[in-house]
Amino acid sequence: MKRFAAMYLLSLLCAWPVRAVAADAEFGVGNLRCEYRVDPVGVDIVKPRLIWILESSTRGQKQTAYQVLVAGSRDLLDSGKGDLWDSGKVESDQTIHVEYEGKTLKSGMRCWWKVRVWPALGGGEGDATGKASEWSKPATWTMGPVETGDPSSPEGSAVASWGGARWIADPRDRDITDAGALPATMLRRSFKVSGKVKRAVVYASGLGAYELRLNGKRVGDQLLAPEFTCYDNRIQYQGHDVTDMIMSGANGIGATLATGWNGEHFFGMSIGIGKNPFQGRRGFLMRLDIELENGKRQTVITDPSWRSTRGGPIRAGSIYDGEAYDARLEWQGWDTGEFDDTAWRQVIIADYIENPKDFKGESVDRKPALRWQRNEPIRIVKELKPVGMTEPESGVFIIDMGQNMVGWCRIQVHGRQGTEIKARYGEVLDEDGTLYTANLRRARQTDTYIKRSDAMEVFEPRFTYHGFRYVEITGRTNIPWRYEPERRVYKPDPKHVTGCVVHSASPDAGTFKCSSDHVNRLMDMIVWTQRGNMHSVPTDCPQRDERAGWMGDIQSFSQTAIFNMDMAGFFSKWLGDVRDSQRSDGSYANFSPMDLERWKGGTPAWADAGTIVPWRVYQNYADTRLLEEHYESARRWVDYVHNKNPNLLWDRDLGNSFNDWLNGDKIKKEGWPTKGGEVPARLLATAFFAHSAEIVAKMAFLTGRKEDARKYAELSRGIKAAFIKRYVKPDGSLEGNTQAGYALALRFNLLPAELRPKAAKHMVNEFKRYDGHMSTGIQTSHRLMLELTRNGYNDEAYRLLNMKEFPSWGFMMEQGATTIWERWDGYVKGRGFQDPTMNSFNHWALGAVGEWIWRNIVGLNPDESKPGWKHFVIAPRPGGDLTWARGRYESIRGTIISDWRVENGSLRMDVTVPPNTSATVQLPAEYSRDVTIDGQAVTESPFVRALGMKESAVAFAVAPGQYRFSGDKR
Ligand code: BGC
C-alpha cells in the first residue's frame, strides 16, 4: 500500500492546469416542491417546508443566498410582491426544507411562491457573483380545511375545520356486520351555482374507500382514497382543485364508497366487527368551496340533504376478493345536476363515526384525527399489453401479461347485453398450464362483469387490487339457449386487455443499466417488486390475504427503495402509521397499520423498522422535522427493550421472534444442511438492540437532546460490549458460526477493529458448508453482500450475485421469475411449488440486494454527516464480468450520475455532482495508475482536490459539475 501511495503522489506532480472559472454563470432554480409534493392541495401543516433544486452545468456552482416570495395571488407574485412572505435575501446554502415563516395561513388559501438564488462560482467561498439568478417559475400549495391551530408547532397542529360537513352514509350502512362482499354505497346531491366560477376546491374523506365524481367526471386520478391508516387514530383526507369541473347553473356531485381496507377479513384488522368501533364502518365526508368571479362564496358540504343507494352496479368491492360489477344496474347521469334521485333514500348521519361506541354500546373517547394525505396517491402508473393467450381447458382462457405485476386488467367486453365474464388473477401457472391460486390463500382475486348493452363495453375495477402475471377469463355470452354450448363460451381477445399497474405513485428516482443482462434483469425484478408493494403502506406481498405493512420487510428493503424511488412522502406518511400502531408500553407492532395488537409485537428486526426507517429518511432527505416528530416514539421503543433486558443482552421478550426469516434452514434440497444456517435468535436480537440504541443516540443529538444523546450512546456501547462478551470468541468467531451472525455483527459495527477481518474470514469460510451458497434469510442476505465488499471480498459478492444455481437470485430468474420471490425455493422445476401457505412470488425483502448494486456497482453512498446528499461518495467497485455500469439518481438536491466503463485495461468514470453539493469520488486502487481528469493529469484545482488513499481506492474531493476520471490498471 505504501508503495502505491508514493507512486500516486508522484503522479500528482504532473501538471494539470487549473481550469479557469467558467464565464458562463447560468444558474436556474427548478423542481419546486412543498412538503415533498408538487403543488399540493389540502396541506394541514402550519409551516410548510419548501424545496427547490439548482440547475447548472457550470463547475463549482453553489448557492450563497436565496429569497423566497409567497403571495396570495398569481398577479401579486408576478409583480414581485410577497404579501404573505418575503424572506428577503437570506445568506444560506439551504435548498431543502426551508420553513415558511410568513403570515398565518388560513383555511383553503392558495399560496403562490417562487424563489431566486445567489450563486457562487469556482468552488471557493467568497467569490459570489453578486448577481441573483432569474426567479423560478411559480409553484403553489393550497391549505386544507384547517384553522390555524398553534403556529408555534411547526409540523402543524392545524385543526381540521369542515364548515359543518357531517359524515354521511346510506341508512343500510348503519347495520353493517360483515363488511366483506357488500354492494358499494352511492351518495349524491345536486347544487346550483349562480355566477362564473373563479376557483373551486374540494376536500373529501371516507371510511372504506371512496371515489368522488363531479358533473359526470372522476375528480382527480387517485385510487382507493383515503388510503390505509389506523382508522381509529387518523383518517386521511384529499384535496383537489376542481375549478374547471364546476359550471354555472346545475351541478351534480357524487361519491361511491366501498369497503377498502376497513373491514372484511383484512389481515391485522380482523379482530371482529364491533370490537373496533370503526371496523367495517362506512361514511363519507366532503367540503366543496366555490369562489365566484363576483366575489361571492358558496360551500357544499355533506349533510342530510344528500341521497343514497346501495343498488348501484358495484355489487361487491374488496381488496382481497375483487370487484363484482353489474353494468345493468348503472344509474346513468347520477353524478350530474339533472339527475332525478327521488328513487334514492335520504342519507343518515354516520353517528357511529362521529360519536363512536364500543361493542358494549358505550361511547369511546377516540376520535380519529383528519389529516392531509402527505404521500403520493395510489394511481395507475403504467399500462402493459398481454404477451400471449392459452386455453388450457376448454373455454378457459389464460392471458399472460409477461410480467408479474400489481393492479388489474381493463377489459373491453364484447357480446350481447347480459353477457357475464369472470377474471381470476394469479401469479403463476400450474404444470398443466392452469392458473395456480393455492398460494393466494383466502384472497379470491376475482372480478366479475355483466354487460348492460350489446355494444362493446369497458370494465375496469377500482375498489380492489390484484397481484398477478396471468388473468384467467371465462364467461358466457348471452345468446339464446338453443345455440350449441361452444357458441356460448366467451372468448376474450388479448388486444382488448390492458394491464394497469397500480401503486402509490412515488416518483422514480433511480435508473440503472450495466453490461450484464443478468444484473439488469435482477434490478428490473427488484423495481417491479417495489411497484407491487407500495399501496399506501409498504407491504410484504400484493396477492395473498395478507398485504400488510410488515415492518421487517421494509426495514431491510428501505435503502433499496430509496435508490429506486423518491420515498420521502411515502415514508413520512407510513411512519405516522408506525407510531399509531405502537403500544403504550413502547413496543412497535409487527406490521403497521395494526389495529389492536393481535400479535405480541416487539419483534427484533421487525419492530426496529421504527428506528431504522426514519434514520434512512434522515440520511437521504435530511428530514430533521421527521426526526423531531418521531424521536419520542423511537426512544420509547429502545427503552422498552432495555427495561425488559437490563443486562443489555436482548434475551427476553423477543415478540414473535421471526429471526432471520426464511434463512437457509428453511430450504428444501437434497444434501442441503437442515440445521446451522439460522443465526441464534438472541444474537440477532442483541445486534438490532445495539443498532437501534445507536440510532436513537444520533437522533437525540440531532434534535438537540444532549443528555439523551449521551445516555443512548452509552447504552449502545454497553450493548456492544455485552454482545462481544457473550457471543464473540477471541478468534473473531461468533456463537453459532453463521453467515448471518457475521453479516450483522459487521454491518452494525459491533466488533473491535482487530476482529473485523477475522470475522469476515469466518463468514466467507461458512460458504463451504453450503457448497458456496448463502444460508442467509431476509434480514441478512443484503447485509452479507455489503459486508463482503466492505471487508475485501468483493469477488465473493459478485460470485453470489451472478450465481444461477439454487439458492440464489439467479435461480429465481432461471425458473422464470420477473419479480423477487418470498423464498429462495418458491418453485423448483421438477420439484414444484413450496408450501402454498407461504409462497409469494412478489416479496421485496430478498430484493434488498438492490442496495448492494447501487452502493457498489453504481457506487453511490449517502454521507449521514451531511445528509440529504449534501455530500456523498461515488465509489464503484467493478467486478465479476462487468465492463460498464451507469446509474442516475435523482437526489433531493439534483441529479447524480455515475457512469463507468473498463476498456483495454483502463477505467473511465463519468460523474455528475449536482450544484451546491460535493462528492468524494473514489477510483479502485486497481485502476489508479496515471489517473487523469478530463484527459489531463491531476493537479490541484478549485474543483478537484486529491485526498490520497481511502479504503483501497484513490480518492478526490469534487465540487459540483461533470467530470471524466480515467485510470489505468496497475
Ligand atoms: C410475511 C413476511 C413477514 C413475516 C413475518 C409473513 O407472512 O409475508 O414477509 O415478515 O410473515 O414473519
PDB file of N, CA, C and O and ligand atoms in Angstrom, residues 540 544 546 550 553 606 658 661 822 843, ligand 1:
ATOM      1  N   ASP A 540     -45.805  -6.611   2.508  1.00  0.00           N
ATOM      2  CA  ASP A 540     -44.944  -7.781   2.324  1.00  0.00           C
ATOM      3  C   ASP A 540     -45.175  -8.382   0.954  1.00  0.00           C
ATOM      4  O   ASP A 540     -44.250  -8.829   0.295  1.00  0.00           O
ATOM      5  N   ARG A 544     -51.698 -12.497  -1.722  1.00  0.00           N
ATOM      6  CA  ARG A 544     -52.467 -13.368  -0.829  1.00  0.00           C
ATOM      7  C   ARG A 544     -53.211 -12.532   0.219  1.00  0.00           C
ATOM      8  O   ARG A 544     -53.138 -11.304   0.205  1.00  0.00           O
ATOM      9  N   GLU A 546     -52.921 -11.110   2.833  1.00  0.00           N
ATOM     10  CA  GLU A 546     -52.008 -10.539   3.820  1.00  0.00           C
ATOM     11  C   GLU A 546     -51.807  -9.067   3.456  1.00  0.00           C
ATOM     12  O   GLU A 546     -52.494  -8.211   3.968  1.00  0.00           O
ATOM     13  N   TRP A 550     -45.776  -5.094   6.843  1.00  0.00           N
ATOM     14  CA  TRP A 550     -44.808  -5.847   7.640  1.00  0.00           C
ATOM     15  C   TRP A 550     -43.514  -5.048   7.811  1.00  0.00           C
ATOM     16  O   TRP A 550     -42.836  -4.717   6.847  1.00  0.00           O
ATOM     17  N   ASP A 553     -39.802  -6.432   6.676  1.00  0.00           N
ATOM     18  CA  ASP A 553     -39.520  -6.491   5.250  1.00  0.00           C
ATOM     19  C   ASP A 553     -39.034  -5.140   4.734  1.00  0.00           C
ATOM     20  O   ASP A 553     -38.011  -5.040   4.056  1.00  0.00           O
ATOM     21  N   TRP A 606     -38.094  -6.538  13.164  1.00  0.00           N
ATOM     22  CA  TRP A 606     -39.379  -6.048  12.642  1.00  0.00           C
ATOM     23  C   TRP A 606     -39.687  -4.717  13.337  1.00  0.00           C
ATOM     24  O   TRP A 606     -39.822  -3.686  12.693  1.00  0.00           O
ATOM     25  N   PHE A 658     -39.285 -13.688  14.731  1.00  0.00           N
ATOM     26  CA  PHE A 658     -39.218 -14.230  13.360  1.00  0.00           C
ATOM     27  C   PHE A 658     -37.776 -14.468  12.944  1.00  0.00           C
ATOM     28  O   PHE A 658     -37.506 -15.103  11.942  1.00  0.00           O
ATOM     29  N   TRP A 661     -35.776 -14.548   9.029  1.00  0.00           N
ATOM     30  CA  TRP A 661     -36.877 -15.266   8.364  1.00  0.00           C
ATOM     31  C   TRP A 661     -36.443 -15.849   7.012  1.00  0.00           C
ATOM     32  O   TRP A 661     -35.765 -15.179   6.242  1.00  0.00           O
ATOM     33  N   GLU A 822     -40.613 -14.585  -2.321  1.00  0.00           N
ATOM     34  CA  GLU A 822     -40.547 -14.630  -0.863  1.00  0.00           C
ATOM     35  C   GLU A 822     -39.479 -15.611  -0.389  1.00  0.00           C
ATOM     36  O   GLU A 822     -38.756 -15.356   0.548  1.00  0.00           O
ATOM     37  N   HIS A 843     -42.223 -10.510  -3.306  1.00  0.00           N
ATOM     38  CA  HIS A 843     -41.864 -10.146  -1.933  1.00  0.00           C
ATOM     39  C   HIS A 843     -40.541  -9.388  -1.991  1.00  0.00           C
ATOM     40  O   HIS A 843     -39.558  -9.915  -2.483  1.00  0.00           O
TER      41      HIS A 843
HETATM   42  C1  BGC B   1     -44.851 -12.141   5.685  1.00  0.00           C
HETATM   43  C2  BGC B   1     -43.415 -11.773   5.821  1.00  0.00           C
HETATM   44  C3  BGC B   1     -43.296 -11.267   7.215  1.00  0.00           C
HETATM   45  C4  BGC B   1     -43.498 -12.483   8.041  1.00  0.00           C
HETATM   46  C5  BGC B   1     -43.191 -12.394   9.472  1.00  0.00           C
HETATM   47  C6  BGC B   1     -45.083 -13.327   6.535  1.00  0.00           C
HETATM   48  O1  BGC B   1     -46.331 -13.870   6.425  1.00  0.00           O
HETATM   49  O2  BGC B   1     -45.217 -12.327   4.365  1.00  0.00           O
HETATM   50  O3  BGC B   1     -42.780 -11.212   4.816  1.00  0.00           O
HETATM   51  O4  BGC B   1     -42.177 -10.553   7.502  1.00  0.00           O
HETATM   52  O5  BGC B   1     -44.775 -13.037   7.847  1.00  0.00           O
HETATM   53  O6  BGC B   1     -42.509 -13.500   9.747  1.00  0.00           O
END
